[in-house]
Tab-separated table of C-alpha atoms in Angstrom:
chain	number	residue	atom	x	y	z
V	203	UNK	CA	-128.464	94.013	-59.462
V	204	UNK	CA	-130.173	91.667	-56.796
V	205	UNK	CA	-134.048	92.190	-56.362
V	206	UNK	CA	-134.637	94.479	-53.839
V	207	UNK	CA	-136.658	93.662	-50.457
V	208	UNK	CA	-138.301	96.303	-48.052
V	209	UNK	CA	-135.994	97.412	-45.275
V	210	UNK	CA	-137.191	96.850	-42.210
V	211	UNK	CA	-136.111	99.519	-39.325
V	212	UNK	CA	-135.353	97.933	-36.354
V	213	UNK	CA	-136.519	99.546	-32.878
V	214	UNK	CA	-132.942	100.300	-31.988
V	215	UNK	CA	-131.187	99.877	-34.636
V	216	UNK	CA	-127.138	100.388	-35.073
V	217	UNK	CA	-126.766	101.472	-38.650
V	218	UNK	CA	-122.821	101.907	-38.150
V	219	UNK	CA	-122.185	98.970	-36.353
V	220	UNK	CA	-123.755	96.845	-39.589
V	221	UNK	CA	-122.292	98.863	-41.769
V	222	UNK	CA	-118.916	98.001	-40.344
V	223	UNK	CA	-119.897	94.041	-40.120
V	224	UNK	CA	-121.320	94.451	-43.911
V	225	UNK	CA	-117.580	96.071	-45.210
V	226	UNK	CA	-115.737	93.184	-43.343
V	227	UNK	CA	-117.734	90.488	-44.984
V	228	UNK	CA	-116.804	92.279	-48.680
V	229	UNK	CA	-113.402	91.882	-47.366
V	230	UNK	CA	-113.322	88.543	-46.662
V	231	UNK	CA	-115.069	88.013	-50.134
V	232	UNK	CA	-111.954	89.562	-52.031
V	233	UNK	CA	-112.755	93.623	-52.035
V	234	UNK	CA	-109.892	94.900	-50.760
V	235	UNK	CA	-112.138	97.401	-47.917
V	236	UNK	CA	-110.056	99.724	-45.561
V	237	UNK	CA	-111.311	101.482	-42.336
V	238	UNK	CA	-111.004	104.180	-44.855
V	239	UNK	CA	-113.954	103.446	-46.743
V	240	UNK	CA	-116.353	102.474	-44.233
V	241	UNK	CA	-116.108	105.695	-42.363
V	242	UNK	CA	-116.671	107.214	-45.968
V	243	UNK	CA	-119.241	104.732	-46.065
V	244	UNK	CA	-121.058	105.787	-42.872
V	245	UNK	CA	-120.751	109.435	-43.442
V	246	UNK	CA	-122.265	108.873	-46.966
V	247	UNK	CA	-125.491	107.434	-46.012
V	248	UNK	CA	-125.644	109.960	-43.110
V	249	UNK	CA	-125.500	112.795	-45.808
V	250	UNK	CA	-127.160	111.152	-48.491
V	251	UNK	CA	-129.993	109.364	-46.140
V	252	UNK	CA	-132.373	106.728	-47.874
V	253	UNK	CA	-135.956	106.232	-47.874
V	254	UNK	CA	-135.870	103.066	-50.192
V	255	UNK	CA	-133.304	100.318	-50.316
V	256	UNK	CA	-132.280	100.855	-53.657
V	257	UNK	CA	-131.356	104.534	-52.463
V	258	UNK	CA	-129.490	102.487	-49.670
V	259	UNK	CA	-127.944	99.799	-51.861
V	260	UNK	CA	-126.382	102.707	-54.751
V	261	UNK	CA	-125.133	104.595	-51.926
V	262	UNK	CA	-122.760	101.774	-50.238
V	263	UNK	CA	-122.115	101.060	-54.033
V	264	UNK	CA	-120.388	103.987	-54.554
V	265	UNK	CA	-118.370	103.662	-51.525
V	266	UNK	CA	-117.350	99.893	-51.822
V	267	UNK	CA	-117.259	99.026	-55.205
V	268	UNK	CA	-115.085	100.797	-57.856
V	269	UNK	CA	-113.844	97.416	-59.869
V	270	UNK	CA	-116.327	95.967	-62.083
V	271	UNK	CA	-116.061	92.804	-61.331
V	272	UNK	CA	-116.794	93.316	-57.777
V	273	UNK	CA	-120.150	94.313	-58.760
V	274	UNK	CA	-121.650	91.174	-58.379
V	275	UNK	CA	-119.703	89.958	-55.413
V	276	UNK	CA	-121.240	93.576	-53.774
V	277	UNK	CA	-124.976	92.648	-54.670
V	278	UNK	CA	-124.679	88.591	-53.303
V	279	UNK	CA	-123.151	90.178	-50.404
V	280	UNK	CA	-125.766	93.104	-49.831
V	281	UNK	CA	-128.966	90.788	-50.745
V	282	UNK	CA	-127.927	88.196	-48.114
V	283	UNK	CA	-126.649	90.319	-45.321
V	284	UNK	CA	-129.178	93.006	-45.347
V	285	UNK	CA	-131.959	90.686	-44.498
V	286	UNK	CA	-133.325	88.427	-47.483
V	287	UNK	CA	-135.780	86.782	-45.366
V	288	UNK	CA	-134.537	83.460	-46.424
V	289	UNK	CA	-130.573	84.194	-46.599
V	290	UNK	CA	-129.432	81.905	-43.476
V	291	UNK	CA	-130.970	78.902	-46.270
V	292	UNK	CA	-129.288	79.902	-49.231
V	293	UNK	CA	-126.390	80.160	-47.552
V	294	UNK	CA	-125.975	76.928	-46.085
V	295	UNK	CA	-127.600	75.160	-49.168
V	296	UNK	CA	-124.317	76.998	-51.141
V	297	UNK	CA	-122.039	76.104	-49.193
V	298	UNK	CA	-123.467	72.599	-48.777
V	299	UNK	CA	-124.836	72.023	-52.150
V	300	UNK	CA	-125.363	68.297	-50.937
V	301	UNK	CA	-128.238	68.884	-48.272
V	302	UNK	CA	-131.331	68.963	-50.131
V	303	UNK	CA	-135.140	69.999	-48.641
V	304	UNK	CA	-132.797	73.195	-47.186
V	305	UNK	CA	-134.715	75.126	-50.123
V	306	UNK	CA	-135.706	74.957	-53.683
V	307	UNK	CA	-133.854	73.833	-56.387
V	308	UNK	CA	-132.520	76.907	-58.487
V	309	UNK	CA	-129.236	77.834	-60.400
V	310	UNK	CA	-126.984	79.321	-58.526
V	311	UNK	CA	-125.815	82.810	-59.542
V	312	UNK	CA	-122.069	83.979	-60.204
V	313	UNK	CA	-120.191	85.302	-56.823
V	314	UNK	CA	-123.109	83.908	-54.902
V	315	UNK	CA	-121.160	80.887	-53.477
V	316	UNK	CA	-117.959	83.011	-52.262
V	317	UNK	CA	-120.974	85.437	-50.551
V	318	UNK	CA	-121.913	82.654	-48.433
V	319	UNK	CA	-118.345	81.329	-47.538
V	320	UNK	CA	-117.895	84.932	-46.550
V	321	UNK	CA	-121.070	85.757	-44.046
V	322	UNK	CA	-121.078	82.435	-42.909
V	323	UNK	CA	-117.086	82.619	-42.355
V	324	UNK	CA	-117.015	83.105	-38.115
V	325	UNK	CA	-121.197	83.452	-37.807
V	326	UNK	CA	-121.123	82.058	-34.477
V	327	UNK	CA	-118.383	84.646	-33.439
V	328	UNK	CA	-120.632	87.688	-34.736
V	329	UNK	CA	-123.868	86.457	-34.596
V	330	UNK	CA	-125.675	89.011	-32.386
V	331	UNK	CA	-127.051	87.897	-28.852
V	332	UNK	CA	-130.546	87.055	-28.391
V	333	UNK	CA	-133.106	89.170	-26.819
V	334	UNK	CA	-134.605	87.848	-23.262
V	335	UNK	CA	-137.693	86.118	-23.499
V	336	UNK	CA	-137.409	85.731	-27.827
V	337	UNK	CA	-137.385	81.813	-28.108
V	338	UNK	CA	-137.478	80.224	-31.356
V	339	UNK	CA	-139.823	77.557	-32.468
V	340	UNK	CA	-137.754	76.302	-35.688
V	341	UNK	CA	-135.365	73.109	-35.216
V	342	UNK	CA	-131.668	74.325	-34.523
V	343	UNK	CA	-129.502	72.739	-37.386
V	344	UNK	CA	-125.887	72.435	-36.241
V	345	UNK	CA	-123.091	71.770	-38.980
V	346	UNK	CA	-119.444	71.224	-38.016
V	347	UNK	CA	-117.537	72.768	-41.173
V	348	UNK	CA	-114.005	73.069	-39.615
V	349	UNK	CA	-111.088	71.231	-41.532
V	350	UNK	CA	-110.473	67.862	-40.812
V	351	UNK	CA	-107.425	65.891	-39.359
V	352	UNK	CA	-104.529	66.641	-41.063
V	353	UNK	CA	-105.441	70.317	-42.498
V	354	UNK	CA	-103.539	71.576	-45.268
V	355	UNK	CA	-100.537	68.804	-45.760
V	356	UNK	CA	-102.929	65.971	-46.283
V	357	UNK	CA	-105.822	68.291	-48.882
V	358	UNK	CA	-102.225	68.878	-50.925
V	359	UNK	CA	-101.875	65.209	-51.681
V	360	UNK	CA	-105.861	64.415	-51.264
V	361	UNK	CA	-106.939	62.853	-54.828
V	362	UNK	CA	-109.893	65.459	-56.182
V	363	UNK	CA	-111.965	63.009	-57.089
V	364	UNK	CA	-112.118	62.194	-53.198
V	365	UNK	CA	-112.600	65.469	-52.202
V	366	UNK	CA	-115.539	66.469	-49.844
V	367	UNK	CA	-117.354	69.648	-50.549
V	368	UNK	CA	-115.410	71.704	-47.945
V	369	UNK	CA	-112.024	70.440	-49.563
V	370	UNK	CA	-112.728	71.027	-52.580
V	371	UNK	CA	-113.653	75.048	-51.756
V	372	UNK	CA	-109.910	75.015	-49.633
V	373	UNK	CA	-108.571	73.574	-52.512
V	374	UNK	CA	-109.614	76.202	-54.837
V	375	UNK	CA	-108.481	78.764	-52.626
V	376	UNK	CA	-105.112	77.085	-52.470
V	377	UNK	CA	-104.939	76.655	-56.276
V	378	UNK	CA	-105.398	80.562	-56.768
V	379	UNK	CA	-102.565	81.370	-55.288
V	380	UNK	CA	-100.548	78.910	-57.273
V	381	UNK	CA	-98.924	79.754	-60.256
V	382	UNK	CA	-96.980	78.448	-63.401
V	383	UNK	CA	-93.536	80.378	-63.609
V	384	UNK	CA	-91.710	80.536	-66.843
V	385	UNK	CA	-88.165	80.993	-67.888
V	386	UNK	CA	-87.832	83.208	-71.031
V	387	UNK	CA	-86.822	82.196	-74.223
V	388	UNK	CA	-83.609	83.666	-76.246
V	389	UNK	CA	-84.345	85.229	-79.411
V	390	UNK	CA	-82.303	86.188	-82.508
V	391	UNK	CA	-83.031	89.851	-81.771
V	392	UNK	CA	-80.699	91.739	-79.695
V	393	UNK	CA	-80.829	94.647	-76.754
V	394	UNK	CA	-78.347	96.828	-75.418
V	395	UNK	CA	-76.366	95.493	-72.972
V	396	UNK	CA	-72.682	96.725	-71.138
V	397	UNK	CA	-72.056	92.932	-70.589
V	398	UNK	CA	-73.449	91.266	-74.243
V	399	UNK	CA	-71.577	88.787	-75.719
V	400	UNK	CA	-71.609	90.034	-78.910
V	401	UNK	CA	-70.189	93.680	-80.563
V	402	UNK	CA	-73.335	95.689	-82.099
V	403	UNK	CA	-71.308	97.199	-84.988
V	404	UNK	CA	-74.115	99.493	-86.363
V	405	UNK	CA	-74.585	100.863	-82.866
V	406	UNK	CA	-70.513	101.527	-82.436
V	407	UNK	CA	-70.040	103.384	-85.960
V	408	UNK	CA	-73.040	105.599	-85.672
V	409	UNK	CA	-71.337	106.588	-82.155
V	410	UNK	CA	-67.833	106.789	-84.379
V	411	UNK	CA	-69.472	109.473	-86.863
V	412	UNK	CA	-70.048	110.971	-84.296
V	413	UNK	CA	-66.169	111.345	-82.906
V	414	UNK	CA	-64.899	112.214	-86.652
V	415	UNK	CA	-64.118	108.121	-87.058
V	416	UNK	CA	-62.587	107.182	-84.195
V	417	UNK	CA	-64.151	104.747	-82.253
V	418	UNK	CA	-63.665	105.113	-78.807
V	419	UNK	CA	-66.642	102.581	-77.394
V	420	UNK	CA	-67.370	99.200	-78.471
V	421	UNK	CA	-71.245	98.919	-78.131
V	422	UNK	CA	-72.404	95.455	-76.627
V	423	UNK	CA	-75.824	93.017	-77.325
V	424	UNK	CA	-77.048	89.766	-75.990
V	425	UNK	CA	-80.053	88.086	-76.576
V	426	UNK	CA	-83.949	89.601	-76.561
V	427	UNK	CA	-85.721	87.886	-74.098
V	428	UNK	CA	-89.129	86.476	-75.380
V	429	UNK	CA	-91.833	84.998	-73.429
V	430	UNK	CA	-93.874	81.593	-75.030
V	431	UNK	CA	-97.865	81.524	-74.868
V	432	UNK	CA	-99.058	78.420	-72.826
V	433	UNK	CA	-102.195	76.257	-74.383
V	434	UNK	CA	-104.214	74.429	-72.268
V	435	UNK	CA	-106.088	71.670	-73.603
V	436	UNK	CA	-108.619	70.324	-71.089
V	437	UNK	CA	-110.831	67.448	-71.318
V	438	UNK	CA	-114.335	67.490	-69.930
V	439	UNK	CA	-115.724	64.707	-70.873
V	440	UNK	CA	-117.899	62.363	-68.090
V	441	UNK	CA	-114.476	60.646	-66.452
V	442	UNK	CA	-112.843	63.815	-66.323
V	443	UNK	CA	-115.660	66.004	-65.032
V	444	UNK	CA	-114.311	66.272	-61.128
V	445	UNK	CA	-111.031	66.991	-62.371
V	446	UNK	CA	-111.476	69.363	-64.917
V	447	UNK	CA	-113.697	71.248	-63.022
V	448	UNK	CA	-111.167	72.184	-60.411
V	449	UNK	CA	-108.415	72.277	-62.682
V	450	UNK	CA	-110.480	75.409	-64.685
V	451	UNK	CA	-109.989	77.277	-61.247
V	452	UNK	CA	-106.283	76.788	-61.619
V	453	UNK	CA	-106.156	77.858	-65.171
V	454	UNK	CA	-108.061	80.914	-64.059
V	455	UNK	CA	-105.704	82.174	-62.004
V	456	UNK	CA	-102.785	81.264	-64.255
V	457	UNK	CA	-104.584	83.585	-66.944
V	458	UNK	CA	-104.899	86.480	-64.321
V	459	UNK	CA	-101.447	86.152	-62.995
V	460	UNK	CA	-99.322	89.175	-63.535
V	461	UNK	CA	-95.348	88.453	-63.752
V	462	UNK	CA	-95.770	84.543	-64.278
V	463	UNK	CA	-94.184	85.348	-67.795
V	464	UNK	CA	-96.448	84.128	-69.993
V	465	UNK	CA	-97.206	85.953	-72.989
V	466	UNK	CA	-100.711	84.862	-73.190
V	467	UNK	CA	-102.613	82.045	-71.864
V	468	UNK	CA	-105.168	80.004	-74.324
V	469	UNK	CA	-107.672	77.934	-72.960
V	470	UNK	CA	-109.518	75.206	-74.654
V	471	UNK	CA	-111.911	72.595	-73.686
V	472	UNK	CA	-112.973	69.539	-75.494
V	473	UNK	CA	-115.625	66.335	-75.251
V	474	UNK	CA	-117.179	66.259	-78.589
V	475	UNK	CA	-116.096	69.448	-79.495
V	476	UNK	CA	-113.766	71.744	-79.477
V	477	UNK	CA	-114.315	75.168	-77.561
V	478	UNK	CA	-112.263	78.409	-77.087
V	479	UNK	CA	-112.939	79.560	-73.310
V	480	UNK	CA	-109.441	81.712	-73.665
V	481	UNK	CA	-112.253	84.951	-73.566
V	482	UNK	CA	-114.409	83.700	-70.191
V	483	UNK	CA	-111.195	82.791	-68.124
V	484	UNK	CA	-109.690	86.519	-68.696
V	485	UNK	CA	-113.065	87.795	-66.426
V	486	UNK	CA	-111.440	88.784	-62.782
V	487	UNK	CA	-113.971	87.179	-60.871
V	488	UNK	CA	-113.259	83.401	-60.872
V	489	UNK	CA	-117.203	82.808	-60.346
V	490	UNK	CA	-118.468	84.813	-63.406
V	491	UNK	CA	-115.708	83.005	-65.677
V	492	UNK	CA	-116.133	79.947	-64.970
V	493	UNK	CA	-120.432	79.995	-65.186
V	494	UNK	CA	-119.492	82.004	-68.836
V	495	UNK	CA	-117.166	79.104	-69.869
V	496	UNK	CA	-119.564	76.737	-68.982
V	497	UNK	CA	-122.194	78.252	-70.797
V	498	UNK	CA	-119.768	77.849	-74.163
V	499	UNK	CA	-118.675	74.448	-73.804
V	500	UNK	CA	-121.520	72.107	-74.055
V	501	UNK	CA	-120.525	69.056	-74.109
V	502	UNK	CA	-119.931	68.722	-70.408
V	503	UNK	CA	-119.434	65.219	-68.902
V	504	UNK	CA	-120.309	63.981	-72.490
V	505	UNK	CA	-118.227	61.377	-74.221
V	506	UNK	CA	-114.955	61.523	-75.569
V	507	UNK	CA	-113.856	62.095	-79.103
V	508	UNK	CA	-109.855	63.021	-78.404
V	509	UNK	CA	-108.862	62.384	-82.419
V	510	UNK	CA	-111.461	64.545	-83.753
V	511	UNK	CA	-110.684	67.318	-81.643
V	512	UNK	CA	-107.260	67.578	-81.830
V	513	UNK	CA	-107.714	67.395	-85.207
V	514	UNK	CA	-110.004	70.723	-84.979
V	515	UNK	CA	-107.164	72.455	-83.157
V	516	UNK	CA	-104.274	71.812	-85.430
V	517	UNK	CA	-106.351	72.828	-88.353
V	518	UNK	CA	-108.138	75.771	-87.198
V	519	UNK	CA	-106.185	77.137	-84.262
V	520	UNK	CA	-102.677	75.760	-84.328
V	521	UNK	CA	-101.367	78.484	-86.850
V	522	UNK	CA	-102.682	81.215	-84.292
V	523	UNK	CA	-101.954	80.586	-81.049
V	524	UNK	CA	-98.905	77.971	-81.444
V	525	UNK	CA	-96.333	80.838	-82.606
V	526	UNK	CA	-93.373	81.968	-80.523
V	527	UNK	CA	-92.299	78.566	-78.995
V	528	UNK	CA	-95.795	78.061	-77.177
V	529	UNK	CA	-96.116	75.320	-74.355
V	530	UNK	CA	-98.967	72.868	-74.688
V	531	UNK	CA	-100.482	71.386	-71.281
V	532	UNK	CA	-102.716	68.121	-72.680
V	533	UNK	CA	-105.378	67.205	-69.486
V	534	UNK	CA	-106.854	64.205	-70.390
V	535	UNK	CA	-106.988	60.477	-69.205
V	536	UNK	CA	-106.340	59.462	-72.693
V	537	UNK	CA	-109.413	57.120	-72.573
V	538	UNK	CA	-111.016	57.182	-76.377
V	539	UNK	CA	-112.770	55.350	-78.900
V	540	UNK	CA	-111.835	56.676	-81.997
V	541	UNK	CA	-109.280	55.423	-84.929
V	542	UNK	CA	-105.732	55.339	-82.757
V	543	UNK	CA	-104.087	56.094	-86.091
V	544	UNK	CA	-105.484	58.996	-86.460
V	545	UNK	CA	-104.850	60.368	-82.771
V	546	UNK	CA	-101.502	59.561	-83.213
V	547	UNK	CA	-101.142	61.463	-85.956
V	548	UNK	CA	-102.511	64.365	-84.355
V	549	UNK	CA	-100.664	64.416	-81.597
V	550	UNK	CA	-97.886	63.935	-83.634
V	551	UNK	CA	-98.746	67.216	-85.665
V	552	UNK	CA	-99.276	68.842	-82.112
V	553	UNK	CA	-95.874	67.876	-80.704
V	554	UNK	CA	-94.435	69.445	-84.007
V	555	UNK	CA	-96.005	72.626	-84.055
V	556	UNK	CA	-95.015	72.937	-80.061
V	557	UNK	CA	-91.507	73.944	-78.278
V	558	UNK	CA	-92.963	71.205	-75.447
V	559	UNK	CA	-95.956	69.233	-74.681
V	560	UNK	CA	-96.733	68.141	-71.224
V	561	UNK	CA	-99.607	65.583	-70.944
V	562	UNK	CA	-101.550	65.473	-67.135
V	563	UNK	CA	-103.351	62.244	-66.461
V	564	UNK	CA	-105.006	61.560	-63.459
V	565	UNK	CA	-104.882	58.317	-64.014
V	566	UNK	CA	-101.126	58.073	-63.339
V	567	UNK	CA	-102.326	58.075	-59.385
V	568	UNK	CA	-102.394	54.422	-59.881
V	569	UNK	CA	-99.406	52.582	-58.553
V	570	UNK	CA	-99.933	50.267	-61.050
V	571	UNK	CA	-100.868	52.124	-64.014
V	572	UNK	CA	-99.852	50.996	-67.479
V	573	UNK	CA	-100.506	52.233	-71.010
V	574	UNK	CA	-103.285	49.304	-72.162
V	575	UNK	CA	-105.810	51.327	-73.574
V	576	UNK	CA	-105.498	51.711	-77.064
V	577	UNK	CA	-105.764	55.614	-76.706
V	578	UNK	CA	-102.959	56.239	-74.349
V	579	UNK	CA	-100.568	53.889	-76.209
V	580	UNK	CA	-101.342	56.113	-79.525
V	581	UNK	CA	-100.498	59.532	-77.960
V	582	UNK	CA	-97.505	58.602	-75.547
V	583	UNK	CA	-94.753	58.518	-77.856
V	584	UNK	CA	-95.645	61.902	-79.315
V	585	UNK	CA	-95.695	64.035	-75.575
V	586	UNK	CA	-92.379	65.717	-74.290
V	587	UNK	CA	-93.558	65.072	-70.336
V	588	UNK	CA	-96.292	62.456	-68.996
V	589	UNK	CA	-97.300	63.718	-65.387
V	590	UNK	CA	-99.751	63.235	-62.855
V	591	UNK	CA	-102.468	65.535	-62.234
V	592	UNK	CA	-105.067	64.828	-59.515
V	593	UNK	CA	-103.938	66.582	-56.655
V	594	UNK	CA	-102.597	70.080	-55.549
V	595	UNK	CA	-98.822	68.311	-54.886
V	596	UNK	CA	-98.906	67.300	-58.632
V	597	UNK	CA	-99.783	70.662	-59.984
V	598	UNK	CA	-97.190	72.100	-57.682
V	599	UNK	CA	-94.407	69.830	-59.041
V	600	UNK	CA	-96.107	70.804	-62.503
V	601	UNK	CA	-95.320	74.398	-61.645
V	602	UNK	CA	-91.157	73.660	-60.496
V	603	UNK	CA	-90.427	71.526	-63.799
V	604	UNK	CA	-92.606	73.317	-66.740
V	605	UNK	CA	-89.349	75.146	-68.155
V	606	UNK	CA	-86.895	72.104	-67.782
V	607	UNK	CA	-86.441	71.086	-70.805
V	608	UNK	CA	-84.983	67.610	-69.274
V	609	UNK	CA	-88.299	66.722	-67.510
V	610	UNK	CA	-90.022	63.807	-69.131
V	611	UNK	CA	-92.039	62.696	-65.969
V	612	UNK	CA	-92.796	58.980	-66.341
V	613	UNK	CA	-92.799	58.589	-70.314
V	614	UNK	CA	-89.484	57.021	-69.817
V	615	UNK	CA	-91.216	54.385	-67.368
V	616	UNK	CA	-94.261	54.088	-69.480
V	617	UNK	CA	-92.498	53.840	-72.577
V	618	UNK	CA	-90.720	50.878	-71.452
V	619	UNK	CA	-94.050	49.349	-70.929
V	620	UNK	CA	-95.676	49.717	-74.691
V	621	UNK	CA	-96.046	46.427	-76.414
């Protein structure tokens, strides 16, 4: 829980009314808050009354929170909003991680960043008006946050590595709503079915025995439908860093998508080393998931050892997760220093052991790109789809293809290109 500070009683104070503005801020933060609950809300602290803020805090708890991983999203919210002496700061230094002297340098805490985007979402609109005669003596800092230009049509097809801060948090918000839809895949077991295209024989005599012999129904199957697993492979090495980052967010909310069709989504990250993050990214909050994957992997913005890796997966993970037809997405700019032999090989082992591999390079943003590096040229032949993946647009078009079998991307292009 956030440290508790004394609670100051105003001279006239309007418990209800802040009440109400403190549930609408956990709604714009993701709790989903009804008028419901915040006249529980109010009535509870009426009953229950308080004579110490923790007594306050565990009281609007119980009202608010009954998810657990709204728990820290509720105590961000309720340190900043019910007057941390310093919370208009830490604030603006979250949500503007670039402005430094705003306060002290500190690690930021999980949920803490989408506390800020919500109090500070529409402060000028419910900031409360200023007593007569109270004039402040601190400089008024004035910062223009609103979208730029173009809005959302241009931050779709905006490069992330060009992203300012502000994009960057729309973008996230627009990449968890986006999601990776999957066609199922036909099995050799059947179901039940009026309209199957084949006769279930063992089904229609046990109905038979059951008529004396005669068999007056012809019992139908078709097909089983089974759903693949989709591995991620995600570089985070130093010229991938930007990308990778924001790309996490989108493989978050792939992992916590219900109905996408997916039996299960792995998640791996590699630099130097491989790492299993499949655990972090099933949290619910996006904020606590990502800080717990980052803790694992620690080779962030390290160098790149592709080869090695892959060679880590296929021998200790490819027998586990890899079953049932599983779809591999490769993010990586294919940039690497070790033996190409060797990576080819792997990816050639990888392609085997995988009903499709899809390879995302942000590099392909290049008009001009071509496969010179030494790296790329090794693991090219051996990927089912070469795609772009720098923007929202290309992970959109990612999503529309991923169960075409017929997609190759540009390989075809690129391929044509190889020495």
């Amino acid at each position: 829980m956030a440290e508790q500070i004394p609670l100051d009683i105003p001279e006239r104070p309007k418990l209800a009314q802040n009440i109400t503005h403190f549930a609408r801020a956990l709604r714009k933060a993701g709790l989903p808050i009804g008028p419901g609950r915040v006249i529980d809300a109010i009535h509870a602290v009426e009953a229950a009354g308080f004579t110490e803020k923790r007594d306050f805090y565990w009281t609007l708890h119980a009202c608010f929170v009954n998810k657990p991983e709204h728990r820290e999203v509720f105590a961000q919210i309720f340190r900043l909003y019910w007057r941390d002496p310093r919370y208009l700061e830490q604030m603006m230094a979250a949500m503007l991680p670039a402005i430094r002297g705003v306060q002290e340098d500190r690690e930021a805490q999980a949920a803490e960043r989408r506390a800020a985007e919500a109090l500070l979402d529409g402060v000028e609109r419910d900031a409360p008006p200023q007593e007569e005669g109270e004039a402040s003596e601190e400089t008024e800092i004035e910062i223009d946050a609103s979208r730029t230009m173009s809005g959302e049509e241009r931050l779709r097809t905006l490069d992330f590595e060009l992203m300012s801060t502000d994009e960057i948090t729309q973008a996230k918000r627009m990449l968890a709503q986006l999601f990776l839809p999957v066609k199922p895949i036909p099995s050799r077991r059947g179901m039940a079915s009026l309209r199957g295209s084949k006769v279930d024989w063992r089904r229609t005599l046990r109905a038979s025995m059951r008529q004396g012999g005669e068999i007056r129904d012809i019992a139908k199957l078709t097909p089983r439908p089974r759903w693949p697993n989709l591995v991620v492979l995600c570089d985070i090495s130093g010229s991938m860093s930007q990308y990778s980052r924001i790309i996490l967010h989108f493989l978050h909310a792939v992992s916590n998508a219900k109905g996408a069709g997916w039996a299960k989504v792995h998640a791996f990250t590699f630099g130097t080393r491989l790492t299993n993050i499949t655990r972090h990214l099933a949290q619910r909050d996006v904020d606590a998931a990502l800080k717990s994957a980052g803790a694992e992997a620690q080779d962030w913005e390290g160098g790149t050892r592709i080869g090695s890796c892959l060679h880590g997966f296929n021998r200790d993970w490819s027998r586990r997760v890899m079953g049932q037809g599983a779809v591999v997405l490769l993010i990586t700019d294919g940039l690497d220093r070790d033996d190409p032999d060797q990576l080819g090989h792997e990816m050639q082992r990888l392609q085997l052991s995988s009903r499709r591999l899809i390879w995302l390079n942000p590099l392909l943003r290049w008009e001009g790109f071509a496969p010179k590096a030494q790296g790329i040229a090794a693991m090219l032949p051996h990927v089912d789809s070469f795609r772009a993946g720098h923007s929202i647009a290309s992970l959109q078009e990612l999503a529309e293809v991923i169960s075409r079998p017929d997609d190759v991307g540009e390989k075809a292009r690129l391929m044509a290109a190889l020495p």
